[in-house]
C-alpha cells in the first residue's frame, strides 16, 4: 500500500468532521473524561500533536490549557480554525516541528501514532519539544485489537485500510497496525519513561479497545 497518510487524511477531512462532530457518535465521546483524568493539569504550554479538526485542542482549552495544535493536513487545520477561531493551529510535519527545544511541558497525541509512517522519529520530535520533566500523554488503538490484516503475525507492522459506513456516515481509516513493543521502543529511544498505563474496553466487550500511556522526559 503506497498511499501517503497525510494525503489520505486530507482527502477524508469532510467525512472526518461529520464523523467526530456528531454528538455521541464515536468512541471519543465515551472516553474523553477518563482520558483527561490521565492528563496533567494546565501548566506552561500544551501541544496537541496531530490535532486533526481540533476537538482535543478545544477540550484542552476548556480545561484551562494554553494549547497549540498542529496537523499535517491543511484542510484539517482549517476545520480546527473555523471551529475555534481563538485557538492557535498550524500545518506542520510531525517529524520536523517549528518549535524550539523545551517549548512545552505537555504533549497530547490522541490516536495519532497509528497514522504516521515513522513512529520513532515522531516520538523523538515530541520529546525534543518537551521540557525536562514534561509529559507525553498518548492514546492509540490497542495493538491487540486494532484494525489490520488479522492474518499477519502480531509482531509484524502492517498497513491497513478500513472502510466503514454507520448510521448514514462513511469514513475510510488508513494507517498502521504495530505491536506494543514498537511503541514502547519509540518511547525508550526518545528518552521517555512510562509512568501510567490504561486499557479501556469498548462498552461491554471483554477486550481493550484503546491503550493510553503517560510518559515523562527522563
PDB file of C-alpha atoms in Angstrom:
ATOM      1  CA  UNK A   1       0.000   0.000   0.000  1.00  0.00           C
ATOM      2  CA  UNK A   2       1.683   3.189  -1.213  1.00  0.00           C
ATOM      3  CA  UNK A   3      -0.945   5.675  -0.032  1.00  0.00           C
ATOM      4  CA  UNK A   4       0.521   8.717   1.714  1.00  0.00           C
ATOM      5  CA  UNK A   5      -1.151   9.042   5.097  1.00  0.00           C
ATOM      6  CA  UNK A   6      -1.179  12.845   5.142  1.00  0.00           C
ATOM      7  CA  UNK A   7      -2.856  12.836   1.717  1.00  0.00           C
ATOM      8  CA  UNK A   8      -5.333  10.235   2.957  1.00  0.00           C
ATOM      9  CA  UNK A   9      -6.454  12.375   5.874  1.00  0.00           C
ATOM     10  CA  UNK A  10      -6.558  15.438   3.649  1.00  0.00           C
ATOM     11  CA  UNK A  11      -8.987  13.578   1.378  1.00  0.00           C
ATOM     12  CA  UNK A  12     -11.048  12.361   4.348  1.00  0.00           C
ATOM     13  CA  UNK A  13     -11.380  15.722   6.115  1.00  0.00           C
ATOM     14  CA  UNK A  14     -15.029  16.354   5.247  1.00  0.00           C
ATOM     15  CA  UNK A  15     -16.005  12.810   6.257  1.00  0.00           C
ATOM     16  CA  UNK A  16     -13.980  13.057   9.467  1.00  0.00           C
ATOM     17  CA  UNK A  17     -15.520  16.369  10.512  1.00  0.00           C
ATOM     18  CA  UNK A  18     -19.002  14.881  10.142  1.00  0.00           C
ATOM     19  CA  UNK A  19     -17.945  11.715  11.950  1.00  0.00           C
ATOM     20  CA  UNK A  20     -16.391  13.322  15.026  1.00  0.00           C
ATOM     21  CA  UNK A  21     -18.782  16.247  15.438  1.00  0.00           C
ATOM     22  CA  UNK A  22     -21.950  14.162  15.619  1.00  0.00           C
ATOM     23  CA  UNK A  23     -22.594  14.109  19.383  1.00  0.00           C
ATOM     24  CA  UNK A  24     -22.123  10.703  20.964  1.00  0.00           C
ATOM     25  CA  UNK A  25     -21.211   9.033  17.676  1.00  0.00           C
ATOM     26  CA  UNK A  26     -17.643   7.787  18.024  1.00  0.00           C
ATOM     27  CA  UNK A  27     -15.581   6.452  20.923  1.00  0.00           C
ATOM     28  CA  UNK A  28     -14.128   9.836  21.914  1.00  0.00           C
ATOM     29  CA  UNK A  29     -17.438  10.870  23.443  1.00  0.00           C
ATOM     30  CA  UNK A  30     -17.322   7.780  25.659  1.00  0.00           C
ATOM     31  CA  UNK A  31     -13.698   8.001  26.732  1.00  0.00           C
ATOM     32  CA  UNK A  32     -12.688  11.627  26.847  1.00  0.00           C
ATOM     33  CA  UNK A  33     -13.368  12.300  30.539  1.00  0.00           C
ATOM     34  CA  UNK A  34     -11.376   9.238  31.584  1.00  0.00           C
ATOM     35  CA  UNK A  35      -8.568  10.149  29.198  1.00  0.00           C
ATOM     36  CA  UNK A  36      -8.347  13.699  30.518  1.00  0.00           C
ATOM     37  CA  UNK A  37      -8.097  12.288  34.030  1.00  0.00           C
ATOM     38  CA  UNK A  38      -4.733  10.884  32.880  1.00  0.00           C
ATOM     39  CA  UNK A  39      -3.617  14.276  31.529  1.00  0.00           C
ATOM     40  CA  UNK A  40      -1.734  16.589  33.932  1.00  0.00           C
ATOM     41  CA  UNK A  41      -3.357  19.901  34.856  1.00  0.00           C
ATOM     42  CA  UNK A  42      -2.583  23.030  32.822  1.00  0.00           C
ATOM     43  CA  UNK A  43       0.998  24.185  33.058  1.00  0.00           C
ATOM     44  CA  UNK A  44       3.258  26.330  30.899  1.00  0.00           C
ATOM     45  CA  UNK A  45       2.135  25.261  27.420  1.00  0.00           C
ATOM     46  CA  UNK A  46       0.430  22.237  25.822  1.00  0.00           C
ATOM     47  CA  UNK A  47       0.913  20.871  22.302  1.00  0.00           C
ATOM     48  CA  UNK A  48      -1.924  18.948  20.653  1.00  0.00           C
ATOM     49  CA  UNK A  49       0.193  16.669  18.476  1.00  0.00           C
ATOM     50  CA  UNK A  50      -1.706  15.816  15.278  1.00  0.00           C
ATOM     51  CA  UNK A  51      -4.787  17.815  16.210  1.00  0.00           C
ATOM     52  CA  UNK A  52      -6.972  16.874  13.242  1.00  0.00           C
ATOM     53  CA  UNK A  53     -10.116  19.009  13.249  1.00  0.00           C
ATOM     54  CA  UNK A  54      -9.280  20.234  16.733  1.00  0.00           C
ATOM     55  CA  UNK A  55     -11.645  18.561  19.168  1.00  0.00           C
ATOM     56  CA  UNK A  56      -8.906  17.600  21.648  1.00  0.00           C
ATOM     57  CA  UNK A  57      -7.479  21.128  21.467  1.00  0.00           C
ATOM     58  CA  UNK A  58     -10.894  22.600  22.162  1.00  0.00           C
ATOM     59  CA  UNK A  59     -11.385  20.319  25.156  1.00  0.00           C
ATOM     60  CA  UNK A  60      -7.898  21.124  26.461  1.00  0.00           C
ATOM     61  CA  UNK A  61      -8.592  24.854  26.129  1.00  0.00           C
ATOM     62  CA  UNK A  62     -11.874  24.450  28.032  1.00  0.00           C
ATOM     63  CA  UNK A  63      -9.861  22.809  30.823  1.00  0.00           C
ATOM     64  CA  UNK A  64      -7.533  25.792  31.067  1.00  0.00           C
ATOM     65  CA  UNK A  65      -4.593  24.682  28.930  1.00  0.00           C
ATOM     66  CA  UNK A  66      -2.687  27.188  26.803  1.00  0.00           C
ATOM     67  CA  UNK A  67      -2.698  24.941  23.784  1.00  0.00           C
ATOM     68  CA  UNK A  68      -1.257  24.961  20.269  1.00  0.00           C
ATOM     69  CA  UNK A  69      -2.493  22.369  17.777  1.00  0.00           C
ATOM     70  CA  UNK A  70      -0.817  21.208  14.613  1.00  0.00           C
ATOM     71  CA  UNK A  71      -1.596  18.732  11.872  1.00  0.00           C
ATOM     72  CA  UNK A  72      -0.061  17.693   8.558  1.00  0.00           C
ATOM     73  CA  UNK A  73      -3.347  18.184   6.709  1.00  0.00           C
ATOM     74  CA  UNK A  74      -4.130  21.796   5.702  1.00  0.00           C
ATOM     75  CA  UNK A  75      -7.850  21.010   5.443  1.00  0.00           C
ATOM     76  CA  UNK A  76      -7.913  19.587   8.971  1.00  0.00           C
ATOM     77  CA  UNK A  77      -6.163  22.679  10.306  1.00  0.00           C
ATOM     78  CA  UNK A  78      -8.623  24.939   8.505  1.00  0.00           C
ATOM     79  CA  UNK A  79     -11.517  23.000  10.056  1.00  0.00           C
ATOM     80  CA  UNK A  80      -9.927  23.418  13.502  1.00  0.00           C
ATOM     81  CA  UNK A  81      -9.517  27.153  12.996  1.00  0.00           C
ATOM     82  CA  UNK A  82     -13.125  27.553  11.856  1.00  0.00           C
ATOM     83  CA  UNK A  83     -14.448  25.710  14.910  1.00  0.00           C
ATOM     84  CA  UNK A  84     -12.146  27.512  17.361  1.00  0.00           C
ATOM     85  CA  UNK A  85     -11.145  30.941  15.966  1.00  0.00           C
ATOM     86  CA  UNK A  86      -9.487  31.989  19.210  1.00  0.00           C
ATOM     87  CA  UNK A  87      -7.223  28.926  19.137  1.00  0.00           C
ATOM     88  CA  UNK A  88      -3.778  28.574  17.588  1.00  0.00           C
ATOM     89  CA  UNK A  89      -3.429  25.951  14.846  1.00  0.00           C
ATOM     90  CA  UNK A  90      -0.765  25.381  12.232  1.00  0.00           C
ATOM     91  CA  UNK A  91       0.238  22.981   9.492  1.00  0.00           C
ATOM     92  CA  UNK A  92       3.449  21.126  10.321  1.00  0.00           C
ATOM     93  CA  UNK A  93       5.370  17.899   9.791  1.00  0.00           C
ATOM     94  CA  UNK A  94       5.262  15.646  12.853  1.00  0.00           C
ATOM     95  CA  UNK A  95       8.954  14.807  12.435  1.00  0.00           C
ATOM     96  CA  UNK A  96      10.124  18.413  11.986  1.00  0.00           C
ATOM     97  CA  UNK A  97       8.181  20.813  14.187  1.00  0.00           C
ATOM     98  CA  UNK A  98       8.637  24.607  14.017  1.00  0.00           C
ATOM     99  CA  UNK A  99       9.275  24.892  17.763  1.00  0.00           C
ATOM    100  CA  UNK A 100      12.416  25.342  19.817  1.00  0.00           C
ATOM    101  CA  UNK A 101      13.625  22.639  22.177  1.00  0.00           C
ATOM    102  CA  UNK A 102      11.892  22.673  25.583  1.00  0.00           C
ATOM    103  CA  UNK A 103       8.871  24.651  24.360  1.00  0.00           C
ATOM    104  CA  UNK A 104       6.127  22.673  26.131  1.00  0.00           C
ATOM    105  CA  UNK A 105       5.574  20.919  29.429  1.00  0.00           C
ATOM    106  CA  UNK A 106       2.827  18.723  27.978  1.00  0.00           C
ATOM    107  CA  UNK A 107       2.279  16.999  24.621  1.00  0.00           C
ATOM    108  CA  UNK A 108      -1.005  15.205  23.942  1.00  0.00           C
ATOM    109  CA  UNK A 109      -1.225  12.801  20.999  1.00  0.00           C
ATOM    110  CA  UNK A 110      -4.723  11.343  20.817  1.00  0.00           C
ATOM    111  CA  UNK A 111      -4.996   8.459  18.309  1.00  0.00           C
ATOM    112  CA  UNK A 112      -2.154   9.793  16.172  1.00  0.00           C
ATOM    113  CA  UNK A 113       0.746   7.338  16.246  1.00  0.00           C
ATOM    114  CA  UNK A 114      -1.112   4.709  14.199  1.00  0.00           C
ATOM    115  CA  UNK A 115      -1.314   7.272  11.395  1.00  0.00           C
ATOM    116  CA  UNK A 116       2.349   8.218  10.973  1.00  0.00           C
ATOM    117  CA  UNK A 117       4.917   6.379   8.878  1.00  0.00           C
ATOM    118  CA  UNK A 118       7.812   6.725  11.340  1.00  0.00           C
ATOM    119  CA  UNK A 119       6.748   6.282  14.956  1.00  0.00           C
ATOM    120  CA  UNK A 120      10.309   6.537  16.271  1.00  0.00           C
ATOM    121  CA  UNK A 121      11.049   9.868  14.578  1.00  0.00           C
ATOM    122  CA  UNK A 122       7.644  11.230  15.572  1.00  0.00           C
ATOM    123  CA  UNK A 123       8.086  10.378  19.254  1.00  0.00           C
ATOM    124  CA  UNK A 124      11.637  11.767  19.264  1.00  0.00           C
ATOM    125  CA  UNK A 125      10.288  15.060  17.945  1.00  0.00           C
ATOM    126  CA  UNK A 126       7.592  15.119  20.617  1.00  0.00           C
ATOM    127  CA  UNK A 127      10.301  14.516  23.228  1.00  0.00           C
ATOM    128  CA  UNK A 128      12.539  17.229  21.756  1.00  0.00           C
ATOM    129  CA  UNK A 129       9.965  19.971  22.292  1.00  0.00           C
ATOM    130  CA  UNK A 130       9.223  18.839  25.861  1.00  0.00           C
ATOM    131  CA  UNK A 131      10.871  20.473  28.848  1.00  0.00           C
ATOM    132  CA  UNK A 132      12.739  18.440  31.438  1.00  0.00           C
ATOM    133  CA  UNK A 133      10.122  16.560  33.436  1.00  0.00           C
ATOM    134  CA  UNK A 134       7.490  17.229  30.765  1.00  0.00           C
ATOM    135  CA  UNK A 135       4.833  14.660  29.933  1.00  0.00           C
ATOM    136  CA  UNK A 136       3.638  12.951  26.769  1.00  0.00           C
ATOM    137  CA  UNK A 137       0.076  11.623  27.012  1.00  0.00           C
ATOM    138  CA  UNK A 138      -0.968   9.411  24.148  1.00  0.00           C
ATOM    139  CA  UNK A 139      -3.857   7.274  23.036  1.00  0.00           C
ATOM    140  CA  UNK A 140      -3.631   4.566  20.391  1.00  0.00           C
ATOM    141  CA  UNK A 141      -5.977   1.835  19.273  1.00  0.00           C
ATOM    142  CA  UNK A 142      -4.921  -1.160  21.329  1.00  0.00           C
ATOM    143  CA  UNK A 143      -2.274  -3.214  19.493  1.00  0.00           C
ATOM    144  CA  UNK A 144      -4.054  -6.441  20.498  1.00  0.00           C
ATOM    145  CA  UNK A 145      -7.366  -5.474  18.903  1.00  0.00           C
ATOM    146  CA  UNK A 146      -6.766  -2.631  16.433  1.00  0.00           C
ATOM    147  CA  UNK A 147      -7.727  -2.890  12.746  1.00  0.00           C
ATOM    148  CA  UNK A 148      -5.395  -4.511  10.286  1.00  0.00           C
ATOM    149  CA  UNK A 149      -4.665  -7.695   8.446  1.00  0.00           C
ATOM    150  CA  UNK A 150      -5.674 -10.331  11.001  1.00  0.00           C
ATOM    151  CA  UNK A 151      -3.737 -12.937   9.026  1.00  0.00           C
ATOM    152  CA  UNK A 152      -0.449 -11.131   9.646  1.00  0.00           C
ATOM    153  CA  UNK A 153       1.649 -12.133  12.658  1.00  0.00           C
ATOM    154  CA  UNK A 154       1.138  -9.833  15.640  1.00  0.00           C
ATOM    155  CA  UNK A 155       4.804  -8.853  15.777  1.00  0.00           C
ATOM    156  CA  UNK A 156       4.801  -7.563  12.194  1.00  0.00           C
ATOM    157  CA  UNK A 157       3.950  -3.950  11.388  1.00  0.00           C
ATOM    158  CA  UNK A 158       1.346  -3.878   8.613  1.00  0.00           C
ATOM    159  CA  UNK A 159      -0.636  -1.196   6.793  1.00  0.00           C
ATOM    160  CA  UNK A 160      -4.420  -1.325   6.923  1.00  0.00           C
ATOM    161  CA  UNK A 161      -7.334   0.323   5.163  1.00  0.00           C
ATOM    162  CA  UNK A 162     -10.784   0.057   6.709  1.00  0.00           C
ATOM    163  CA  UNK A 163     -13.922   1.408   5.009  1.00  0.00           C
ATOM    164  CA  UNK A 164     -16.746   1.990   7.495  1.00  0.00           C
ATOM    165  CA  UNK A 165     -20.360   3.039   6.995  1.00  0.00           C
ATOM    166  CA  UNK A 166     -22.576   3.633  10.006  1.00  0.00           C
ATOM    167  CA  UNK A 167     -25.846   5.489  10.547  1.00  0.00           C
ATOM    168  CA  UNK A 168     -25.564   7.351   7.261  1.00  0.00           C
ATOM    169  CA  UNK A 169     -21.920   8.371   7.651  1.00  0.00           C
ATOM    170  CA  UNK A 170     -18.927   6.984   5.741  1.00  0.00           C
ATOM    171  CA  UNK A 171     -15.277   7.020   6.729  1.00  0.00           C
ATOM    172  CA  UNK A 172     -12.120   5.386   5.395  1.00  0.00           C
ATOM    173  CA  UNK A 173      -9.472   4.710   8.028  1.00  0.00           C
ATOM    174  CA  UNK A 174      -5.930   4.051   6.889  1.00  0.00           C
ATOM    175  CA  UNK A 175      -2.838   3.588   8.991  1.00  0.00           C
ATOM    176  CA  UNK A 176      -0.544   1.084  10.661  1.00  0.00           C
ATOM    177  CA  UNK A 177      -1.003  -1.911  12.925  1.00  0.00           C
ATOM    178  CA  UNK A 178       2.053  -2.182  15.185  1.00  0.00           C
ATOM    179  CA  UNK A 179       2.838  -4.470  18.113  1.00  0.00           C
ATOM    180  CA  UNK A 180       3.040  -2.864  21.542  1.00  0.00           C
ATOM    181  CA  UNK A 181       6.828  -3.203  21.540  1.00  0.00           C
ATOM    182  CA  UNK A 182       7.022  -0.905  18.507  1.00  0.00           C
ATOM    183  CA  UNK A 183       5.539   1.943  20.525  1.00  0.00           C
ATOM    184  CA  UNK A 184       7.443   1.252  23.734  1.00  0.00           C
ATOM    185  CA  UNK A 185      10.720   1.067  21.785  1.00  0.00           C
ATOM    186  CA  UNK A 186       9.948   4.512  20.340  1.00  0.00           C
ATOM    187  CA  UNK A 187       9.379   5.914  23.831  1.00  0.00           C
ATOM    188  CA  UNK A 188      12.569   4.288  25.091  1.00  0.00           C
ATOM    189  CA  UNK A 189      14.561   5.629  22.147  1.00  0.00           C
ATOM    190  CA  UNK A 190      13.276   9.141  22.814  1.00  0.00           C
ATOM    191  CA  UNK A 191      14.308   9.041  26.472  1.00  0.00           C
ATOM    192  CA  UNK A 192      10.763   8.877  27.799  1.00  0.00           C
ATOM    193  CA  UNK A 193       9.801   6.836  30.860  1.00  0.00           C
ATOM    194  CA  UNK A 194       6.327   5.308  31.070  1.00  0.00           C
ATOM    195  CA  UNK A 195       4.607   6.237  34.327  1.00  0.00           C
ATOM    196  CA  UNK A 196       0.971   5.276  33.692  1.00  0.00           C
ATOM    197  CA  UNK A 197      -0.883   2.767  31.503  1.00  0.00           C
ATOM    198  CA  UNK A 198      -4.637   2.392  30.951  1.00  0.00           C
ATOM    199  CA  UNK A 199      -6.551  -0.128  28.789  1.00  0.00           C
ATOM    200  CA  UNK A 200     -10.190   0.992  28.407  1.00  0.00           C
ATOM    201  CA  UNK A 201     -12.535  -1.533  26.862  1.00  0.00           C
ATOM    202  CA  UNK A 202     -15.248  -0.774  24.304  1.00  0.00           C
ATOM    203  CA  UNK A 203     -18.550  -0.763  26.168  1.00  0.00           C
ATOM    204  CA  UNK A 204     -19.160  -4.295  27.456  1.00  0.00           C
ATOM    205  CA  UNK A 205     -16.531  -6.038  25.328  1.00  0.00           C
ATOM    206  CA  UNK A 206     -14.097  -8.214  27.339  1.00  0.00           C
ATOM    207  CA  UNK A 207     -11.039  -6.904  25.465  1.00  0.00           C
ATOM    208  CA  UNK A 208      -9.327  -3.492  25.497  1.00  0.00           C
ATOM    209  CA  UNK A 209     -10.155  -1.081  22.693  1.00  0.00           C
ATOM    210  CA  UNK A 210      -7.641   1.672  23.399  1.00  0.00           C
ATOM    211  CA  UNK A 211      -4.259   1.933  25.071  1.00  0.00           C
ATOM    212  CA  UNK A 212      -3.371   5.114  26.959  1.00  0.00           C
ATOM    213  CA  UNK A 213       0.148   5.896  28.109  1.00  0.00           C
ATOM    214  CA  UNK A 214       1.625   8.782  30.068  1.00  0.00           C
ATOM    215  CA  UNK A 215       5.376   9.132  29.822  1.00  0.00           C
ATOM    216  CA  UNK A 216       7.787  11.763  31.095  1.00  0.00           C
ATOM    217  CA  UNK A 217      11.110  13.109  29.976  1.00  0.00           C
ATOM    218  CA  UNK A 218      13.836  11.321  31.912  1.00  0.00           C
TER     219      UNK A 218
END
